[in-house]
Coordinates of C-alpha atoms and ligand atoms in Angstrom, one line a residue:
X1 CA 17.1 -8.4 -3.8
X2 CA 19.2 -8.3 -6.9
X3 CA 16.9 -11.2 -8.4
X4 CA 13.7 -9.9 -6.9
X5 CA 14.7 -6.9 -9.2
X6 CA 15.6 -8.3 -12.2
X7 CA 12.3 -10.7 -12.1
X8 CA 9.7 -8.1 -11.3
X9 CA 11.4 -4.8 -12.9
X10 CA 10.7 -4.6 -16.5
X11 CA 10.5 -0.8 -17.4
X12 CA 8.4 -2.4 -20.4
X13 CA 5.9 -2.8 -18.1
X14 CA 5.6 0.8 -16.6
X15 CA 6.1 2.2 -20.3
X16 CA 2.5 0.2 -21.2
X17 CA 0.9 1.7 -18.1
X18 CA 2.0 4.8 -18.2
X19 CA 0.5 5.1 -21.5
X20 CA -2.8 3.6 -20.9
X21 CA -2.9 6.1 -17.9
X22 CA -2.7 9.0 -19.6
X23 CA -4.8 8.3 -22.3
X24 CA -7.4 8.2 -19.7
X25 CA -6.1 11.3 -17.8
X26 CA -8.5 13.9 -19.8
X27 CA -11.4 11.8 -19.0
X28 CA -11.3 12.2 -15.3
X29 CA -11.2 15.2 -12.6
X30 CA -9.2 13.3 -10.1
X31 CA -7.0 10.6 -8.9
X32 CA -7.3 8.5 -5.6
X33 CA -4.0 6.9 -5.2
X34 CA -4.2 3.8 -2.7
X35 CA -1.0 3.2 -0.5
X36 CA -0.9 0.7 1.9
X37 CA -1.1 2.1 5.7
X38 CA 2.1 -0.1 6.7
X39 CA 4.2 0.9 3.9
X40 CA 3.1 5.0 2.5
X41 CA 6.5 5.5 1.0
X42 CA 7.6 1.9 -0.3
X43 CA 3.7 1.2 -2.1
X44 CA 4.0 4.4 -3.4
X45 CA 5.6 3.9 -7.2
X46 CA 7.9 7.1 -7.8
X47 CA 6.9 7.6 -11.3
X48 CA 3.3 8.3 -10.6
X49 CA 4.3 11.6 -10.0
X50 CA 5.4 12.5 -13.3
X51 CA 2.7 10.4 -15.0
X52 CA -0.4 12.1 -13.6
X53 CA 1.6 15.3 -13.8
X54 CA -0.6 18.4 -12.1
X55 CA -4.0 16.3 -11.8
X56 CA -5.8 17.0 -8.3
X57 CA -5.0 13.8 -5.8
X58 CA -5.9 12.4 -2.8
X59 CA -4.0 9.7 -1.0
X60 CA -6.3 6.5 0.3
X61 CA -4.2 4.9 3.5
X62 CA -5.3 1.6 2.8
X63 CA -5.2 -1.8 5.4
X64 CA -5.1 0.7 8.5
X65 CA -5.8 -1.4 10.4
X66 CA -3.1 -3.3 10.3
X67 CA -0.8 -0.2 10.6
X68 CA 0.3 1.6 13.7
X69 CA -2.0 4.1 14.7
X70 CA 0.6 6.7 15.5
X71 CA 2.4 6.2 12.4
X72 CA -0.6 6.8 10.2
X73 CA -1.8 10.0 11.7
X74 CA 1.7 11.5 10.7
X75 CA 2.0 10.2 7.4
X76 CA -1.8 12.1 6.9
X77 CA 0.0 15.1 8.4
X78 CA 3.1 14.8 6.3
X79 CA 0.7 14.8 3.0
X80 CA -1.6 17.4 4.1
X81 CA 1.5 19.4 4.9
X82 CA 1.9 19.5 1.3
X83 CA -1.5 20.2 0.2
X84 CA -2.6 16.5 -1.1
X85 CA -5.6 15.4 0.9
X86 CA -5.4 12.4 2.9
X87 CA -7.7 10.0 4.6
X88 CA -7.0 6.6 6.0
X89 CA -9.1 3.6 5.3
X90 CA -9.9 0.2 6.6
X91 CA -11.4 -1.7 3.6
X92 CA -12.5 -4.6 5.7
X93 CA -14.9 -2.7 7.6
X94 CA -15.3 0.3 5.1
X95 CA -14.0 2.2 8.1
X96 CA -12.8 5.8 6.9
X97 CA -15.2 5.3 3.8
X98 CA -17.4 8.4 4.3
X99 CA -14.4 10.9 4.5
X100 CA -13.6 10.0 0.6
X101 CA -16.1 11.5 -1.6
X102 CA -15.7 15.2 0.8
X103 CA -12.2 14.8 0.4
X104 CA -12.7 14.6 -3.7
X105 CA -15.1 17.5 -3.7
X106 CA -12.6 19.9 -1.3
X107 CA -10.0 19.1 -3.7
X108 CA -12.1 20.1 -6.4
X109 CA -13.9 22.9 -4.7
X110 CA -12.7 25.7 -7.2
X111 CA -13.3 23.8 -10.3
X112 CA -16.9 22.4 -8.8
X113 CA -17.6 26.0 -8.2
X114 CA -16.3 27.0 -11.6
X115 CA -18.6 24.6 -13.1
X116 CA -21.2 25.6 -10.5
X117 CA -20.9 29.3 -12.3
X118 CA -21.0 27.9 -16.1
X119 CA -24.7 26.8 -15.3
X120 CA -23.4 23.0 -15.1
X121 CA -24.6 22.2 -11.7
X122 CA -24.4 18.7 -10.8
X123 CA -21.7 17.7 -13.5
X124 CA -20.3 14.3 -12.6
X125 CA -17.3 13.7 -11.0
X126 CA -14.9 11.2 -12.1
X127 CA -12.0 9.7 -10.3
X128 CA -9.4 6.9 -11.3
X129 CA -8.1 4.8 -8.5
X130 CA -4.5 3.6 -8.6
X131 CA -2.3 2.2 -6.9
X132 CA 0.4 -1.0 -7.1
X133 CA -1.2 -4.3 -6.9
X134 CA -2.6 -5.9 -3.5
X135 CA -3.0 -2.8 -2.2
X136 CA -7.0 -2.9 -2.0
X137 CA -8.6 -1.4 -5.2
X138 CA -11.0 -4.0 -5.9
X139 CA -12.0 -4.0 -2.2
X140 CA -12.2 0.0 -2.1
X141 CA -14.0 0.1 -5.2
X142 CA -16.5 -2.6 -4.3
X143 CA -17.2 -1.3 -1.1
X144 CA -18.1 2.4 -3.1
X145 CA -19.8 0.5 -5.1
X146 CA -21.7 -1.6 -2.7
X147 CA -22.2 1.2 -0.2
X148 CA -24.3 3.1 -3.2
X149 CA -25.6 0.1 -4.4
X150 CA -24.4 1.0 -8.3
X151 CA -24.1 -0.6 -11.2
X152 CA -20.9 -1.0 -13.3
X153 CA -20.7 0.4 -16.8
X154 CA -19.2 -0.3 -20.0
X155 CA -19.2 3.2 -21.6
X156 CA -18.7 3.3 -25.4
X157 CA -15.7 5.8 -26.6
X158 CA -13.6 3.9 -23.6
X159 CA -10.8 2.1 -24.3
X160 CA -12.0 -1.9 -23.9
X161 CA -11.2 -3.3 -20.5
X162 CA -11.1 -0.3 -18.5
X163 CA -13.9 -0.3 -16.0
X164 CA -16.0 2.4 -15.1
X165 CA -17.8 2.0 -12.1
X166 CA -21.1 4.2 -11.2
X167 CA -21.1 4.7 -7.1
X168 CA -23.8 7.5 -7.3
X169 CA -24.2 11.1 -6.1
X170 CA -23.0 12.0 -9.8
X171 CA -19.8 9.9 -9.1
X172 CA -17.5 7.7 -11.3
X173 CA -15.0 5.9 -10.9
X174 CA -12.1 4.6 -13.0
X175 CA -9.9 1.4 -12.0
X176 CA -6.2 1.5 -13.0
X177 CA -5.8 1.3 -16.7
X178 CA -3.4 -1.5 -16.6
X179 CA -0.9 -2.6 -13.8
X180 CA 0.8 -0.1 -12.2
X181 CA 4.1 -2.2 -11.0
X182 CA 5.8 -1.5 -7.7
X183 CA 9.2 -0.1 -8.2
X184 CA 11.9 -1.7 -6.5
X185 CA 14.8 1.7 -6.6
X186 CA 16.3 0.5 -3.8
X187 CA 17.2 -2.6 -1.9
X188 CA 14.8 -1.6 1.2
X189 CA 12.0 -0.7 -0.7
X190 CA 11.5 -4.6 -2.0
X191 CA 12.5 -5.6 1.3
X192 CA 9.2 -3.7 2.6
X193 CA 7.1 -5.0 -0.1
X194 CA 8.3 -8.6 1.1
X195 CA 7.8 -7.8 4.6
X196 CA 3.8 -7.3 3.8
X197 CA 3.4 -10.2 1.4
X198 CA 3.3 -8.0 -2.1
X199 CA 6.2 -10.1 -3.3
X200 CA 6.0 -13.3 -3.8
X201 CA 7.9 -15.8 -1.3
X202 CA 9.5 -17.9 -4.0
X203 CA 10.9 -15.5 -5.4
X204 CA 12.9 -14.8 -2.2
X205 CA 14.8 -16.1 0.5
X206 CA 12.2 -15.9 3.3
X207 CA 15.0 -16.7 6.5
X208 CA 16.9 -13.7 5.2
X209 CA 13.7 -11.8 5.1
X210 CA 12.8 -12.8 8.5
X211 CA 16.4 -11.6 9.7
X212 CA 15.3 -8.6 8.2
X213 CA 12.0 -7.9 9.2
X214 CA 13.1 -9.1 13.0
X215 CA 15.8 -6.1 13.2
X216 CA 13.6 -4.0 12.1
X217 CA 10.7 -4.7 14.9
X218 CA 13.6 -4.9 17.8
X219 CA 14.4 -1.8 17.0
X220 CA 11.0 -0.6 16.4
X221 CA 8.1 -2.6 17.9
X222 CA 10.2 -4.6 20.5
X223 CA 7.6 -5.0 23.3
X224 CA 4.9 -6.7 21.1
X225 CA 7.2 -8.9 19.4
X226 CA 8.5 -9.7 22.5
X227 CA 4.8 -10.4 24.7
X228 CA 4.2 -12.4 21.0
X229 CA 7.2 -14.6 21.6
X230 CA 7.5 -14.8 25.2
X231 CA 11.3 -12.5 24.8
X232 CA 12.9 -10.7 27.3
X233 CA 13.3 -7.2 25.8
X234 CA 17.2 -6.7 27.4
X235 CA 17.6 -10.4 26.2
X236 CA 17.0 -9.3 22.3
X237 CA 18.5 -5.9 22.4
X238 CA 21.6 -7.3 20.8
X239 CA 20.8 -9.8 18.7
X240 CA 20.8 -10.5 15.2
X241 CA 18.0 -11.1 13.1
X242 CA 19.2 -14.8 12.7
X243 CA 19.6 -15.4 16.6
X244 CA 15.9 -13.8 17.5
X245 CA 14.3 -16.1 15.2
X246 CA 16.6 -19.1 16.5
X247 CA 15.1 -17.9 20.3
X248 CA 11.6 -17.8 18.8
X249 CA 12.1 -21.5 17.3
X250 CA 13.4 -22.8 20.5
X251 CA 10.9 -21.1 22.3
X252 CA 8.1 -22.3 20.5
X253 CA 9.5 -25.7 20.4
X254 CA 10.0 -25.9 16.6
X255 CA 12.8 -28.9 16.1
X256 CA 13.3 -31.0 13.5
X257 CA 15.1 -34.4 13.9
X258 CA 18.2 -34.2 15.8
X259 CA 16.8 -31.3 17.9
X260 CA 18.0 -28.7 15.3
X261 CA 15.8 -25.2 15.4
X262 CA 13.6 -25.9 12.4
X263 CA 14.3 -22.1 11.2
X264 CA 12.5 -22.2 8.1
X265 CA 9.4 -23.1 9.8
X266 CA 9.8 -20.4 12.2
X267 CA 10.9 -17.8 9.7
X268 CA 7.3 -18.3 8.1
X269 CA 5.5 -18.0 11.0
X270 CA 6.9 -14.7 11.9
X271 CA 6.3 -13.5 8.2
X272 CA 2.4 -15.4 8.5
X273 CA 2.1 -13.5 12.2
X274 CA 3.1 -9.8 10.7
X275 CA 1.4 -10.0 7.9
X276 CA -2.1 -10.9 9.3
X277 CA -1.7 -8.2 12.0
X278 CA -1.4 -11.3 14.7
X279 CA 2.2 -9.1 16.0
X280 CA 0.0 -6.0 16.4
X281 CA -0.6 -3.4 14.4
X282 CA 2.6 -1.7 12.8
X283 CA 4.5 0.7 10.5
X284 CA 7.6 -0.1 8.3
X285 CA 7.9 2.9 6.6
X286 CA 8.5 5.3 9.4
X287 CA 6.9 9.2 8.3
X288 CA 9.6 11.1 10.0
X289 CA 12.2 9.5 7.4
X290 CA 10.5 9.9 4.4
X291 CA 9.8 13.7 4.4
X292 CA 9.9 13.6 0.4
X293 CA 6.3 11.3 0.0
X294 CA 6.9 10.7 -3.8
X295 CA 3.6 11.7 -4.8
Ligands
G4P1 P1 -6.0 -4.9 -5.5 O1 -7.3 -4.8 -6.2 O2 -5.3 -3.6 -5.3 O3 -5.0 -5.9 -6.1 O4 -6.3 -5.4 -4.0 P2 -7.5 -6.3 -3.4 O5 -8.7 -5.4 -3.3 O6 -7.7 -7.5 -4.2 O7 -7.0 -6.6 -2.0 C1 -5.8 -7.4 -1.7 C2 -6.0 -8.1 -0.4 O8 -6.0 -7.1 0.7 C3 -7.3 -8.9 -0.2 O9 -7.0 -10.0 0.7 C4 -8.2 -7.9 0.6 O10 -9.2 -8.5 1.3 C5 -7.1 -7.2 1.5 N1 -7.5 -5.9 1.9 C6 -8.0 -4.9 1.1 N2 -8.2 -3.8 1.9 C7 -7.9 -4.1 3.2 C8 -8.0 -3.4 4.4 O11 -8.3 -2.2 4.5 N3 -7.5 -4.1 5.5 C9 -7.2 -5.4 5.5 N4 -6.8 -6.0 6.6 N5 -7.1 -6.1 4.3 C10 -7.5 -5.5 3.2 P3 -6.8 -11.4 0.1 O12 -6.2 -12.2 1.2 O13 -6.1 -11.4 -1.2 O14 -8.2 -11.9 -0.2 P4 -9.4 -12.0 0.9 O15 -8.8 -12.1 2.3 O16 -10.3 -10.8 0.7 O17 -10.1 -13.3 0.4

Protein backbone atom coordinates (compact mmCIF):
# COMPACT_ATOMS: atom_id res chain seq x y z
CA UNK A 1 0.00 0.00 0.00
CA UNK A 2 3.04 2.15 0.37
CA UNK A 3 2.92 2.76 -3.57
CA UNK A 4 -0.77 3.02 -3.72
CA UNK A 5 -0.03 6.01 -1.32
CA UNK A 6 2.57 7.68 -2.82
CA UNK A 7 0.70 7.45 -6.47
CA UNK A 8 -2.66 8.72 -5.43
CA UNK A 9 -1.79 11.01 -2.24
CA UNK A 10 -0.74 14.30 -3.40
CA UNK A 11 -1.85 16.81 -0.61
CA UNK A 12 -1.61 19.33 -3.73
CA UNK A 13 -4.56 17.88 -4.83
CA UNK A 14 -6.75 18.25 -1.60
CA UNK A 15 -5.16 21.88 -1.14
CA UNK A 16 -7.00 22.80 -4.80
CA UNK A 17 -10.25 21.33 -3.62
CA UNK A 18 -10.37 22.44 -0.54
CA UNK A 19 -10.19 25.86 -1.87
CA UNK A 20 -12.61 25.52 -4.70
CA UNK A 21 -14.99 24.15 -1.91
CA UNK A 22 -15.13 26.84 0.16
CA UNK A 23 -15.30 29.47 -2.23
CA UNK A 24 -18.61 27.86 -2.98
CA UNK A 25 -19.48 27.32 0.75
CA UNK A 26 -21.46 30.84 1.17
CA UNK A 27 -23.41 30.05 -1.87
CA UNK A 28 -25.14 27.05 -0.53
CA UNK A 29 -27.41 26.04 2.65
CA UNK A 30 -26.29 22.52 2.73
CA UNK A 31 -24.06 19.69 1.94
CA UNK A 32 -25.07 16.01 0.94
CA UNK A 33 -22.01 14.02 1.46
CA UNK A 34 -22.26 10.59 -0.54
CA UNK A 35 -20.38 7.57 1.11
CA UNK A 36 -20.56 4.33 -0.29
CA UNK A 37 -22.99 1.78 1.73
CA UNK A 38 -20.02 -0.96 1.90
CA UNK A 39 -17.43 1.27 3.00
CA UNK A 40 -19.14 4.57 5.43
CA UNK A 41 -15.88 5.12 7.19
CA UNK A 42 -13.06 4.36 4.47
CA UNK A 43 -15.16 6.66 1.47
CA UNK A 44 -15.43 9.13 3.87
CA UNK A 45 -12.28 11.66 3.37
CA UNK A 46 -11.23 12.93 6.96
CA UNK A 47 -10.64 16.46 5.98
CA UNK A 48 -14.06 17.14 4.91
CA UNK A 49 -14.75 17.82 8.34
CA UNK A 50 -12.73 20.72 8.73
CA UNK A 51 -13.33 22.05 5.23
CA UNK A 52 -17.13 22.42 5.44
CA UNK A 53 -16.55 23.50 9.02
CA UNK A 54 -20.22 24.03 10.84
CA UNK A 55 -22.41 23.83 7.44
CA UNK A 56 -25.72 21.62 8.06
CA UNK A 57 -25.02 17.90 6.47
CA UNK A 58 -26.65 14.93 5.57
CA UNK A 59 -24.96 11.69 4.78
CA UNK A 60 -26.27 9.79 1.33
CA UNK A 61 -25.49 5.85 1.89
CA UNK A 62 -24.86 5.21 -1.58
CA UNK A 63 -24.75 1.57 -3.64
CA UNK A 64 -26.96 -0.01 -0.71
CA UNK A 65 -27.67 -2.42 -2.37
CA UNK A 66 -24.76 -3.92 -2.53
CA UNK A 67 -24.19 -3.44 1.29
CA UNK A 68 -25.31 -5.60 4.04
CA UNK A 69 -28.54 -4.68 5.19
CA UNK A 70 -27.73 -4.97 8.88
CA UNK A 71 -24.67 -3.03 8.59
CA UNK A 72 -26.35 -0.11 7.02
CA UNK A 73 -29.12 0.37 9.41
CA UNK A 74 -26.41 0.90 12.13
CA UNK A 75 -24.14 3.11 10.38
CA UNK A 76 -27.66 5.37 9.89
CA UNK A 77 -27.98 4.92 13.65
CA UNK A 78 -24.41 5.66 14.45
CA UNK A 79 -24.86 9.22 12.36
CA UNK A 80 -28.16 10.08 13.70
CA UNK A 81 -26.70 9.39 17.08
CA UNK A 82 -24.77 12.40 16.43
CA UNK A 83 -27.35 14.62 15.00
CA UNK A 84 -26.27 14.40 11.09
CA UNK A 85 -29.16 13.09 9.13
CA UNK A 86 -28.89 10.00 7.30
CA UNK A 87 -30.64 8.07 4.57
CA UNK A 88 -29.45 5.19 2.49
CA UNK A 89 -29.79 5.16 -1.18
CA UNK A 90 -29.83 2.67 -4.12
CA UNK A 91 -28.98 4.90 -7.18
CA UNK A 92 -29.74 2.07 -9.56
CA UNK A 93 -33.30 1.99 -8.72
CA UNK A 94 -33.58 5.60 -7.12
CA UNK A 95 -34.55 3.54 -4.13
CA UNK A 96 -34.34 5.82 -0.92
CA UNK A 97 -34.61 8.89 -3.32
CA UNK A 98 -37.81 10.41 -1.80
CA UNK A 99 -36.32 10.51 1.87
CA UNK A 100 -33.55 13.22 0.51
CA UNK A 101 -35.20 16.49 -0.04
CA UNK A 102 -37.27 15.94 3.75
CA UNK A 103 -34.15 15.07 5.12
CA UNK A 104 -32.55 18.64 3.74
CA UNK A 105 -35.50 20.63 4.87
CA UNK A 106 -35.48 18.94 8.74
CA UNK A 107 -31.96 19.82 8.74
CA UNK A 108 -32.81 23.25 7.83
CA UNK A 109 -36.03 23.56 9.67
CA UNK A 110 -34.93 26.57 11.94
CA UNK A 111 -33.29 28.53 9.21
CA UNK A 112 -36.36 27.64 6.62
CA UNK A 113 -38.59 28.94 9.39
CA UNK A 114 -36.29 31.91 9.96
CA UNK A 115 -36.62 32.78 6.44
CA UNK A 116 -40.27 31.68 6.66
CA UNK A 117 -40.53 34.84 9.39
CA UNK A 118 -38.33 37.46 7.16
CA UNK A 119 -41.33 37.32 4.57
CA UNK A 120 -38.97 35.12 2.19
CA UNK A 121 -41.25 32.26 1.77
CA UNK A 122 -40.25 29.82 -0.74
CA UNK A 123 -36.51 30.93 -0.86
CA UNK A 124 -34.48 28.24 -2.73
CA UNK A 125 -32.62 25.78 -1.26
CA UNK A 126 -29.24 24.93 -2.40
CA UNK A 127 -27.16 21.89 -1.60
CA UNK A 128 -23.57 20.81 -2.86
CA UNK A 129 -23.03 17.06 -3.22
CA UNK A 130 -19.67 15.60 -2.38
CA UNK A 131 -18.16 12.90 -2.04
CA UNK A 132 -14.77 10.91 -3.29
CA UNK A 133 -14.91 9.74 -6.75
CA UNK A 134 -17.06 6.54 -7.94
CA UNK A 135 -19.05 6.89 -5.29
CA UNK A 136 -22.41 7.84 -7.31
CA UNK A 137 -22.78 11.67 -7.73
CA UNK A 138 -23.42 11.79 -11.21
CA UNK A 139 -25.95 8.91 -10.83
CA UNK A 140 -27.63 10.67 -7.62
CA UNK A 141 -27.67 13.93 -9.27
CA UNK A 142 -29.09 12.67 -12.49
CA UNK A 143 -31.66 10.68 -10.95
CA UNK A 144 -32.77 14.23 -8.91
CA UNK A 145 -32.53 15.62 -11.88
CA UNK A 146 -34.49 13.21 -13.96
CA UNK A 147 -37.00 12.42 -11.27
CA UNK A 148 -38.03 16.42 -11.57
CA UNK A 149 -37.41 16.51 -15.00
CA UNK A 150 -35.00 19.89 -14.62
CA UNK A 151 -32.87 21.52 -16.56
CA UNK A 152 -29.13 22.25 -15.81
CA UNK A 153 -27.93 25.81 -15.39
CA UNK A 154 -24.96 27.81 -16.02
CA UNK A 155 -25.40 30.65 -13.57
CA UNK A 156 -23.40 33.80 -14.18
CA UNK A 157 -21.22 35.11 -10.95
CA UNK A 158 -20.23 31.12 -10.65
CA UNK A 159 -17.07 30.09 -10.84
CA UNK A 160 -16.75 28.32 -14.64
CA UNK A 161 -17.07 24.60 -14.56
CA UNK A 162 -19.07 24.18 -11.48
CA UNK A 163 -22.43 22.87 -12.26
CA UNK A 164 -25.55 23.87 -10.91
CA UNK A 165 -28.29 21.70 -11.42
CA UNK A 166 -32.12 22.86 -11.11
CA UNK A 167 -34.18 19.53 -9.60
CA UNK A 168 -37.31 21.77 -8.80
CA UNK A 169 -39.49 22.36 -5.69
CA UNK A 170 -37.11 25.68 -5.23
CA UNK A 171 -34.14 23.17 -5.14
CA UNK A 172 -30.49 23.40 -6.42
CA UNK A 173 -27.94 21.61 -6.49
CA UNK A 174 -24.21 21.98 -6.58
CA UNK A 175 -21.71 19.08 -7.87
CA UNK A 176 -18.24 18.87 -6.08
CA UNK A 177 -16.13 21.88 -7.03
CA UNK A 178 -13.23 19.82 -8.10
CA UNK A 179 -12.14 16.24 -6.94
CA UNK A 180 -12.38 15.47 -3.67
CA UNK A 181 -9.47 12.62 -3.41
CA UNK A 182 -9.89 9.64 -1.13
CA UNK A 183 -7.42 9.71 1.70
CA UNK A 184 -5.45 6.80 2.11
CA UNK A 185 -4.28 7.56 6.40
CA UNK A 186 -3.89 4.21 6.96
CA UNK A 187 -2.92 1.00 5.27
CA UNK A 188 -6.60 -0.56 5.67
CA UNK A 189 -8.39 2.26 4.47
CA UNK A 190 -6.74 1.84 0.73
CA UNK A 191 -7.09 -1.73 1.21
CA UNK A 192 -11.10 -1.07 1.42
CA UNK A 193 -11.09 1.24 -1.40
CA UNK A 194 -9.32 -1.70 -3.43
CA UNK A 195 -11.66 -4.22 -2.12
CA UNK A 196 -14.72 -2.12 -4.00
CA UNK A 197 -12.86 -1.31 -7.13
CA UNK A 198 -12.14 2.75 -6.33
CA UNK A 199 -8.51 2.04 -6.83
CA UNK A 200 -7.29 1.09 -9.67
CA UNK A 201 -5.98 -2.75 -10.16
CA UNK A 202 -2.67 -1.78 -11.68
CA UNK A 203 -1.77 0.01 -9.34
CA UNK A 204 -1.81 -2.99 -6.99
CA UNK A 205 -1.08 -6.31 -6.38
CA UNK A 206 -4.54 -7.90 -6.86
CA UNK A 207 -3.46 -11.77 -5.28
CA UNK A 208 -2.44 -9.82 -2.16
CA UNK A 209 -5.64 -8.06 -2.21
CA UNK A 210 -7.58 -11.13 -2.70
CA UNK A 211 -5.67 -12.66 0.47
CA UNK A 212 -6.99 -9.75 2.02
CA UNK A 213 -10.26 -9.32 1.10
CA UNK A 214 -10.80 -13.41 1.72
CA UNK A 215 -9.72 -12.99 5.54
CA UNK A 216 -11.79 -10.55 5.87
CA UNK A 217 -15.17 -12.36 4.57
CA UNK A 218 -14.03 -15.74 6.61
CA UNK A 219 -14.17 -13.94 9.37
CA UNK A 220 -17.10 -11.91 8.47
CA UNK A 221 -19.37 -13.28 5.69
CA UNK A 222 -18.19 -16.98 5.82
CA UNK A 223 -21.38 -18.77 4.85
CA UNK A 224 -22.02 -16.86 1.55
CA UNK A 225 -18.58 -17.09 0.47
CA UNK A 226 -18.65 -20.38 1.24
CA UNK A 227 -22.37 -21.59 -0.62
CA UNK A 228 -20.45 -19.16 -3.54
CA UNK A 229 -17.45 -21.46 -3.68
CA UNK A 230 -18.86 -24.68 -2.80
CA UNK A 231 -16.46 -24.43 0.97
CA UNK A 232 -16.91 -26.18 3.88
CA UNK A 233 -17.13 -23.54 6.61
CA UNK A 234 -14.92 -25.76 9.45
CA UNK A 235 -12.72 -26.46 6.31
CA UNK A 236 -11.80 -22.52 5.92
CA UNK A 237 -11.86 -21.49 9.44
CA UNK A 238 -8.11 -21.72 9.46
CA UNK A 239 -6.87 -20.77 6.46
CA UNK A 240 -5.00 -18.07 5.07
CA UNK A 241 -6.10 -15.76 2.60
CA UNK A 242 -3.57 -17.40 0.00
CA UNK A 243 -4.82 -21.09 0.74
CA UNK A 244 -8.79 -20.12 0.38
CA UNK A 245 -8.23 -18.67 -2.87
CA UNK A 246 -5.93 -21.81 -3.81
CA UNK A 247 -9.25 -24.08 -2.68
CA UNK A 248 -11.51 -21.79 -4.79
CA UNK A 249 -9.09 -22.27 -7.94
CA UNK A 250 -9.00 -25.92 -7.48
CA UNK A 251 -12.50 -25.95 -6.90
CA UNK A 252 -13.50 -24.18 -9.82
CA UNK A 253 -11.11 -26.00 -11.93
CA UNK A 254 -8.86 -22.98 -12.78
CA UNK A 255 -5.22 -24.72 -13.97
CA UNK A 256 -2.87 -23.59 -16.09
CA UNK A 257 -0.36 -25.93 -17.84
CA UNK A 258 1.21 -28.31 -15.56
CA UNK A 259 -2.01 -28.48 -13.44
CA UNK A 260 -0.76 -25.45 -11.35
CA UNK A 261 -3.90 -23.36 -9.54
CA UNK A 262 -4.05 -20.48 -12.00
CA UNK A 263 -4.26 -18.00 -8.81
CA UNK A 264 -4.23 -14.82 -10.60
CA UNK A 265 -7.14 -15.81 -12.55
CA UNK A 266 -8.96 -16.77 -9.43
CA UNK A 267 -7.93 -13.83 -7.42
CA UNK A 268 -9.82 -11.63 -10.14
CA UNK A 269 -12.77 -13.44 -10.01
CA UNK A 270 -13.23 -13.19 -6.35
CA UNK A 271 -12.46 -9.37 -6.59
CA UNK A 272 -15.14 -9.30 -10.09
CA UNK A 273 -17.71 -11.52 -7.74
CA UNK A 274 -17.51 -8.89 -4.62
CA UNK A 275 -17.53 -6.09 -6.30
CA UNK A 276 -20.77 -6.74 -8.51
CA UNK A 277 -22.58 -7.96 -5.40
CA UNK A 278 -22.50 -11.70 -7.09
CA UNK A 279 -20.99 -12.88 -3.15
CA UNK A 280 -24.07 -11.19 -1.61
CA UNK A 281 -24.61 -8.12 -0.28
CA UNK A 282 -21.79 -6.96 2.34
CA UNK A 283 -20.11 -4.52 4.74
CA UNK A 284 -16.35 -3.88 5.04
CA UNK A 285 -16.38 -1.16 7.26
CA UNK A 286 -18.04 -2.69 10.25
CA UNK A 287 -20.18 0.44 12.32
CA UNK A 288 -19.54 -0.93 15.70
CA UNK A 289 -15.67 -0.16 15.03
CA UNK A 290 -15.82 3.05 13.76
CA UNK A 291 -17.72 4.98 16.51
CA UNK A 292 -15.75 8.30 15.40
CA UNK A 293 -17.66 8.57 11.67
CA UNK A 294 -15.24 11.43 10.49
CA UNK A 295 -17.78 13.65 9.38
P1 LIG B 1 -19.21 9.62 -9.35
O1 LIG B 1 -19.98 10.66 -10.10
O2 LIG B 1 -19.25 9.85 -7.86
O3 LIG B 1 -17.80 9.42 -9.82
O4 LIG B 1 -19.95 8.21 -9.55
P2 LIG B 1 -20.93 7.71 -10.72
O5 LIG B 1 -22.28 8.31 -10.55
O6 LIG B 1 -20.26 7.88 -12.03
O7 LIG B 1 -21.05 6.17 -10.34
C1 LIG B 1 -19.93 5.29 -10.37
C2 LIG B 1 -20.42 3.87 -10.65
O8 LIG B 1 -21.26 3.44 -9.57
C3 LIG B 1 -21.28 3.74 -11.92
O9 LIG B 1 -21.03 2.45 -12.44
C4 LIG B 1 -22.70 3.78 -11.37
O10 LIG B 1 -23.63 3.15 -12.23
C5 LIG B 1 -22.52 3.01 -10.09
N1 LIG B 1 -23.53 3.35 -9.07
C6 LIG B 1 -23.90 4.58 -8.65
N2 LIG B 1 -24.82 4.50 -7.69
C7 LIG B 1 -25.06 3.17 -7.48
C8 LIG B 1 -25.92 2.44 -6.60
O11 LIG B 1 -26.66 2.98 -5.76
N3 LIG B 1 -25.85 1.07 -6.68
C9 LIG B 1 -25.04 0.42 -7.56
N4 LIG B 1 -25.06 -0.91 -7.56
N5 LIG B 1 -24.22 1.09 -8.40
C10 LIG B 1 -24.24 2.44 -8.36
P3 LIG B 1 -20.10 2.22 -13.69
O12 LIG B 1 -19.84 0.77 -13.76
O13 LIG B 1 -18.95 3.16 -13.63
O14 LIG B 1 -20.99 2.66 -14.86
P4 LIG B 1 -22.38 2.04 -15.34
O15 LIG B 1 -22.51 0.67 -14.75
O16 LIG B 1 -23.45 2.95 -14.85
O17 LIG B 1 -22.24 2.05 -16.82
Amino acid sequence: MEELQNIQWFPGHMTRTKRKIQSQLRLIDAVAILLDARVPYSSCNPDLRSIINNKPRIVILNKCDMADPAQTKKWLALFRQKNIPAIALDCKTGKGLNAFIPAVKDVLSDRIEAWNAKGMTGRTIKVMVVGIPNVGKSSFINRLVRQNRAKVEDRPGVTRGNQWYTIGKGFDLLDTPGVLWPKFDDKEVGEKLAFIGSVKDDVLDTEQLSYRLLEYLRDNYSSPLCARYKLQNEEIGQLKGYEILELIGKKRGMLISGGEIDTERAASTVLDEFRGAVLGKMTIDRAEDHPDVRI
